[in-house]
């Protein structure tokens, strides 16, 4: 049973426009959520996170929104740049004392000039 | 500060063989986690070590094992390899491995089982 779902395998956006990547989860025990970005032949790198006590966290061009009642989070990238083209993974963890992450399958974002 | 280092970068094995992958965490990090990435399943948690002890384990068969040394370096071993074990194996480290800590990933070891 997949607890973290990214239903869009890919997304294409033009440079300068907004990219919105979505993520749904089923485990109501998740209380910390992260987005990682992955380029080919590299490991995932941390992008932004949000605690379940917040509904929004912003860092430069990146904003993550959390809707706990809908068990949904989204990552907004504004404005999108060609260098943002990568696979984005949504991840979640339970406050268990361990930083064990449950990942979605990823969304490949392509930003065209 | 050097990042997480994984060796080897690529590995080709045949069914039935065993393999050992190595991971050196960021200096000062004591928690090391291992993840398997496959095209169909995304990243799946294998296990996590802290101070040479396995604290948490994912839903993988016993053919997958690991260990951590006193210098926090970690190895994972897969015995009796199957075709389905072909994947990118990622190691991640964090300071204490506690709640809400960011994980820092290495570039992975790409394992191909023929």
mmCIF file of C-alpha atoms in Angstrom:
data_model
loop_
_atom_site.group_PDB
_atom_site.id
_atom_site.type_symbol
_atom_site.label_atom_id
_atom_site.label_comp_id
_atom_site.label_asym_id
_atom_site.label_seq_id
_atom_site.Cartn_x
_atom_site.Cartn_y
_atom_site.Cartn_z
ATOM 1 C CA UNK A 1 0.000 0.000 0.000
ATOM 2 C CA UNK A 2 1.543 3.246 -1.139
ATOM 3 C CA UNK A 3 1.336 5.759 1.689
ATOM 4 C CA UNK A 4 2.749 8.702 -0.266
ATOM 5 C CA UNK A 5 1.460 9.220 -3.784
ATOM 6 C CA UNK A 6 2.608 11.493 -6.556
ATOM 7 C CA UNK A 7 0.035 10.889 -9.229
ATOM 8 C CA UNK A 8 1.706 12.886 -11.980
ATOM 9 C CA UNK A 9 4.780 11.080 -13.328
ATOM 10 C CA UNK A 10 5.769 14.152 -15.310
ATOM 11 C CA UNK A 11 5.060 17.854 -15.698
ATOM 12 C CA UNK A 12 6.095 20.290 -18.421
ATOM 13 C CA UNK A 13 6.205 24.029 -17.769
ATOM 14 C CA UNK A 14 7.552 27.030 -19.631
ATOM 15 C CA UNK A 15 10.342 29.106 -18.143
ATOM 16 C CA UNK A 16 9.005 31.926 -15.979
ATOM 17 C CA UNK A 17 5.683 30.238 -15.269
ATOM 18 C CA UNK A 18 4.597 28.520 -12.077
ATOM 19 C CA UNK A 19 5.261 24.814 -11.506
ATOM 20 C CA UNK A 20 2.901 23.020 -9.135
ATOM 21 C CA UNK A 21 3.816 19.541 -7.988
ATOM 22 C CA UNK A 22 1.291 17.600 -5.970
ATOM 23 C CA UNK A 23 1.514 14.893 -3.361
ATOM 24 C CA UNK A 24 -1.134 12.964 -1.429
ATOM 25 C CA UNK A 25 -0.680 10.782 1.625
ATOM 26 C CA UNK A 26 -2.796 8.256 3.423
ATOM 27 C CA UNK A 27 -1.098 7.824 6.800
ATOM 28 C CA UNK A 28 -2.576 10.338 9.236
ATOM 29 C CA UNK A 29 0.403 9.764 11.546
ATOM 30 C CA UNK A 30 2.740 11.606 9.181
ATOM 31 C CA UNK A 31 3.698 14.895 10.766
ATOM 32 C CA UNK A 32 6.702 16.090 8.798
ATOM 33 C CA UNK A 33 6.926 16.469 5.058
ATOM 34 C CA UNK A 34 9.836 17.152 2.749
ATOM 35 C CA UNK A 35 10.564 17.699 -0.908
ATOM 36 C CA UNK A 36 13.739 16.416 -2.480
ATOM 37 C CA UNK A 37 15.081 17.148 -5.939
ATOM 38 C CA UNK A 38 17.081 14.628 -7.919
ATOM 39 C CA UNK A 39 19.203 15.115 -11.021
ATOM 40 C CA UNK A 40 20.291 12.089 -13.088
ATOM 41 C CA UNK A 41 23.342 10.283 -11.699
ATOM 42 C CA UNK A 42 23.118 12.216 -8.427
ATOM 43 C CA UNK A 43 21.524 11.527 -5.069
ATOM 44 C CA UNK A 44 18.417 13.418 -3.959
ATOM 45 C CA UNK A 45 19.056 16.825 -2.420
ATOM 46 C CA UNK A 46 16.819 18.414 0.185
ATOM 47 C CA UNK A 47 14.699 21.275 -1.079
ATOM 48 C CA UNK A 48 12.147 22.343 1.506
ATOM 49 C CA UNK A 49 10.154 20.904 4.398
ATOM 50 C CA UNK A 50 7.052 21.603 6.426
ATOM 51 C CA UNK A 51 5.842 20.496 9.821
ATOM 52 C CA UNK A 52 2.250 19.433 10.302
ATOM 53 C CA UNK A 53 1.649 22.390 12.619
ATOM 54 C CA UNK A 54 2.068 24.742 9.657
ATOM 55 C CA UNK A 55 0.150 25.084 6.419
ATOM 56 C CA UNK A 56 2.776 26.948 4.423
ATOM 57 C CA UNK A 57 6.536 27.271 4.261
ATOM 58 C CA UNK A 58 8.419 29.482 1.869
ATOM 59 C CA UNK A 59 12.041 29.552 0.789
ATOM 60 C CA UNK A 60 12.869 31.831 -2.080
ATOM 61 C CA UNK A 61 11.167 30.596 -5.243
ATOM 62 C CA UNK A 62 9.886 27.480 -3.468
ATOM 63 C CA UNK A 63 6.729 27.273 -1.364
ATOM 64 C CA UNK A 64 5.194 24.165 0.131
ATOM 65 C CA UNK A 65 1.539 24.094 1.127
ATOM 66 C CA UNK A 66 0.041 21.510 3.457
ATOM 67 C CA UNK A 67 -3.665 20.692 3.710
ATOM 68 C CA UNK A 68 -3.940 18.211 6.551
ATOM 69 C CA UNK A 69 -7.663 17.658 6.252
ATOM 70 C CA UNK A 70 -7.224 16.637 2.614
ATOM 71 C CA UNK A 71 -3.922 14.851 3.307
ATOM 72 C CA UNK A 72 -2.422 16.808 0.465
ATOM 73 C CA UNK A 73 0.670 18.880 -0.043
ATOM 74 C CA UNK A 74 1.985 20.790 -2.990
ATOM 75 C CA UNK A 75 5.228 22.407 -4.047
ATOM 76 C CA UNK A 76 5.070 25.673 -5.954
ATOM 77 C CA UNK A 77 8.064 26.929 -7.904
ATOM 78 C CA UNK A 78 7.803 30.538 -9.062
ATOM 79 C CA UNK A 79 9.244 31.493 -11.457
ATOM 80 C CA UNK A 80 10.333 28.189 -12.954
ATOM 81 C CA UNK A 81 13.804 28.014 -14.476
ATOM 82 C CA UNK A 82 15.347 25.452 -16.857
ATOM 83 C CA UNK A 83 17.750 24.426 -14.074
ATOM 84 C CA UNK A 84 14.735 23.275 -12.075
ATOM 85 C CA UNK A 85 14.279 20.385 -14.511
ATOM 86 C CA UNK A 86 14.705 17.304 -12.332
ATOM 87 C CA UNK A 87 12.737 14.590 -10.575
ATOM 88 C CA UNK A 88 10.968 15.839 -7.452
ATOM 89 C CA UNK A 89 10.202 13.459 -4.616
ATOM 90 C CA UNK A 90 7.707 14.081 -1.896
ATOM 91 C CA UNK A 91 8.562 12.399 1.419
ATOM 92 C CA UNK A 92 6.930 12.085 4.823
ATOM 93 C CA UNK A 93 7.891 10.888 8.265
ATOM 94 C CA UNK A 94 6.231 9.957 11.522
ATOM 95 C CA UNK A 95 7.432 11.462 14.781
ATOM 96 C CA UNK A 96 8.947 8.201 15.968
ATOM 97 C CA UNK A 97 12.402 9.224 17.046
ATOM 98 C CA UNK A 98 13.914 8.161 13.747
ATOM 99 C CA UNK A 99 14.309 10.160 10.562
ATOM 100 C CA UNK A 100 12.906 7.410 8.358
ATOM 101 C CA UNK A 101 11.286 8.776 5.238
ATOM 102 C CA UNK A 102 8.497 7.355 3.128
ATOM 103 C CA UNK A 103 8.850 8.593 -0.425
ATOM 104 C CA UNK A 104 6.502 9.019 -3.328
ATOM 105 C CA UNK A 105 7.531 7.724 -6.741
ATOM 106 C CA UNK A 106 8.532 11.133 -7.981
ATOM 107 C CA UNK A 107 7.434 13.654 -10.606
ATOM 108 C CA UNK A 108 9.761 14.572 -13.447
ATOM 109 C CA UNK A 109 9.615 18.321 -14.057
ATOM 110 C CA UNK A 110 10.738 19.695 -17.393
ATOM 111 C CA UNK A 111 11.074 23.461 -17.671
ATOM 112 C CA UNK A 112 11.529 24.584 -21.241
ATOM 113 C CA UNK A 113 13.095 27.931 -22.254
ATOM 114 C CA UNK B 1 32.836 19.345 4.451
ATOM 115 C CA UNK B 2 32.794 16.294 2.211
ATOM 116 C CA UNK B 3 29.415 14.861 1.372
ATOM 117 C CA UNK B 4 28.165 11.307 1.642
ATOM 118 C CA UNK B 5 30.452 9.005 -0.336
ATOM 119 C CA UNK B 6 29.291 5.731 -1.804
ATOM 120 C CA UNK B 7 31.453 3.113 -3.467
ATOM 121 C CA UNK B 8 31.473 1.591 -5.958
ATOM 122 C CA UNK B 9 29.539 3.830 -8.303
ATOM 123 C CA UNK B 10 28.517 0.993 -10.616
ATOM 124 C CA UNK B 11 28.400 -2.743 -10.108
ATOM 125 C CA UNK B 12 27.444 -5.642 -12.340
ATOM 126 C CA UNK B 13 26.731 -9.014 -10.799
ATOM 127 C CA UNK B 14 25.034 -12.232 -11.835
ATOM 128 C CA UNK B 15 22.126 -13.987 -10.181
ATOM 129 C CA UNK B 16 23.058 -15.924 -7.072
ATOM 130 C CA UNK B 17 26.110 -13.836 -6.270
ATOM 131 C CA UNK B 18 26.402 -11.558 -3.295
ATOM 132 C CA UNK B 19 27.427 -7.910 -3.177
ATOM 133 C CA UNK B 20 28.686 -5.434 -0.592
ATOM 134 C CA UNK B 21 28.152 -1.695 -0.941
ATOM 135 C CA UNK B 22 29.957 0.911 1.097
ATOM 136 C CA UNK B 23 28.932 4.294 2.475
ATOM 137 C CA UNK B 24 30.924 6.974 4.275
ATOM 138 C CA UNK B 25 28.659 9.534 5.941
ATOM 139 C CA UNK B 26 29.313 13.227 6.339
ATOM 140 C CA UNK B 27 31.915 13.791 9.034
ATOM 141 C CA UNK B 28 30.216 13.968 12.432
ATOM 142 C CA UNK B 29 27.034 12.271 11.278
ATOM 143 C CA UNK B 30 26.212 9.178 13.279
ATOM 144 C CA UNK B 31 23.059 7.980 11.552
ATOM 145 C CA UNK B 32 23.211 6.159 8.237
ATOM 146 C CA UNK B 33 20.156 5.012 6.268
ATOM 147 C CA UNK B 34 19.917 2.954 3.118
ATOM 148 C CA UNK B 35 17.270 3.270 0.417
ATOM 149 C CA UNK B 36 16.585 1.339 -2.761
ATOM 150 C CA UNK B 37 15.400 3.236 -5.826
ATOM 151 C CA UNK B 38 13.731 1.426 -8.699
ATOM 152 C CA UNK B 39 11.797 2.967 -11.600
ATOM 153 C CA UNK B 40 8.542 1.372 -10.557
ATOM 154 C CA UNK B 41 8.710 1.798 -6.790
ATOM 155 C CA UNK B 42 10.535 5.038 -6.165
ATOM 156 C CA UNK B 43 12.718 5.177 -3.048
ATOM 157 C CA UNK B 44 12.088 2.502 -0.455
ATOM 158 C CA UNK B 45 13.627 2.412 3.020
ATOM 159 C CA UNK B 46 15.922 -0.516 3.743
ATOM 160 C CA UNK B 47 17.374 0.137 7.206
ATOM 161 C CA UNK B 48 18.918 2.727 9.480
ATOM 162 C CA UNK B 49 21.955 2.466 11.735
ATOM 163 C CA UNK B 50 23.032 4.622 14.626
ATOM 164 C CA UNK B 51 26.080 3.973 16.790
ATOM 165 C CA UNK B 52 26.638 0.589 15.186
ATOM 166 C CA UNK B 53 23.080 -0.557 15.971
ATOM 167 C CA UNK B 54 20.257 -1.143 13.542
ATOM 168 C CA UNK B 55 17.381 0.966 14.866
ATOM 169 C CA UNK B 56 14.852 0.574 12.113
ATOM 170 C CA UNK B 57 14.235 -1.792 9.229
ATOM 171 C CA UNK B 58 12.065 -1.634 6.150
ATOM 172 C CA UNK B 59 10.080 -4.383 4.515
ATOM 173 C CA UNK B 60 12.847 -6.224 2.685
ATOM 174 C CA UNK B 61 13.822 -9.911 2.826
ATOM 175 C CA UNK B 62 16.624 -11.132 5.040
ATOM 176 C CA UNK B 63 18.952 -11.296 2.025
ATOM 177 C CA UNK B 64 19.435 -7.588 2.605
ATOM 178 C CA UNK B 65 21.610 -6.807 5.586
ATOM 179 C CA UNK B 66 23.854 -4.074 6.789
ATOM 180 C CA UNK B 67 26.222 -2.978 9.464
ATOM 181 C CA UNK B 68 27.826 0.150 10.801
ATOM 182 C CA UNK B 69 31.340 0.553 12.085
ATOM 183 C CA UNK B 70 32.631 2.602 14.986
ATOM 184 C CA UNK B 71 33.636 5.424 12.611
ATOM 185 C CA UNK B 72 29.999 5.547 11.383
ATOM 186 C CA UNK B 73 30.877 4.125 7.979
ATOM 187 C CA UNK B 74 28.306 1.602 6.830
ATOM 188 C CA UNK B 75 28.077 -1.332 4.497
ATOM 189 C CA UNK B 76 25.098 -3.121 3.100
ATOM 190 C CA UNK B 77 25.156 -6.640 1.775
ATOM 191 C CA UNK B 78 22.787 -8.423 -0.557
ATOM 192 C CA UNK B 79 23.141 -12.180 -0.780
ATOM 193 C CA UNK B 80 21.813 -14.568 -3.416
ATOM 194 C CA UNK B 81 21.142 -11.765 -5.857
ATOM 195 C CA UNK B 82 17.964 -11.785 -7.933
ATOM 196 C CA UNK B 83 17.213 -9.923 -11.144
ATOM 197 C CA UNK B 84 14.768 -7.731 -9.220
ATOM 198 C CA UNK B 85 17.580 -6.451 -7.007
ATOM 199 C CA UNK B 86 18.801 -4.319 -9.900
ATOM 200 C CA UNK B 87 18.402 -0.807 -8.581
ATOM 201 C CA UNK B 88 20.117 2.355 -7.420
ATOM 202 C CA UNK B 89 21.096 1.944 -3.774
ATOM 203 C CA UNK B 90 21.269 5.227 -1.922
ATOM 204 C CA UNK B 91 22.891 5.923 1.383
ATOM 205 C CA UNK B 92 21.906 8.920 3.481
ATOM 206 C CA UNK B 93 23.354 10.353 6.645
ATOM 207 C CA UNK B 94 22.155 12.703 9.346
ATOM 208 C CA UNK B 95 23.542 13.960 12.591
ATOM 209 C CA UNK B 96 21.489 11.943 15.063
ATOM 210 C CA UNK B 97 18.867 10.365 12.868
ATOM 211 C CA UNK B 98 16.162 11.971 14.971
ATOM 212 C CA UNK B 99 12.776 13.376 14.130
ATOM 213 C CA UNK B 100 12.631 16.072 11.494
ATOM 214 C CA UNK B 101 16.294 15.814 10.609
ATOM 215 C CA UNK B 102 17.237 16.323 6.989
ATOM 216 C CA UNK B 103 18.853 13.412 5.266
ATOM 217 C CA UNK B 104 21.878 14.025 3.087
ATOM 218 C CA UNK B 105 22.171 11.514 0.269
ATOM 219 C CA UNK B 106 25.130 10.127 -1.604
ATOM 220 C CA UNK B 107 25.118 9.667 -5.376
ATOM 221 C CA UNK B 108 24.299 5.992 -5.016
ATOM 222 C CA UNK B 109 25.577 2.675 -6.269
ATOM 223 C CA UNK B 110 23.912 1.461 -9.455
ATOM 224 C CA UNK B 111 23.634 -2.324 -9.203
ATOM 225 C CA UNK B 112 22.810 -4.391 -12.253
ATOM 226 C CA UNK B 113 22.044 -8.083 -11.787
ATOM 227 C CA UNK B 114 22.312 -10.175 -14.958
#
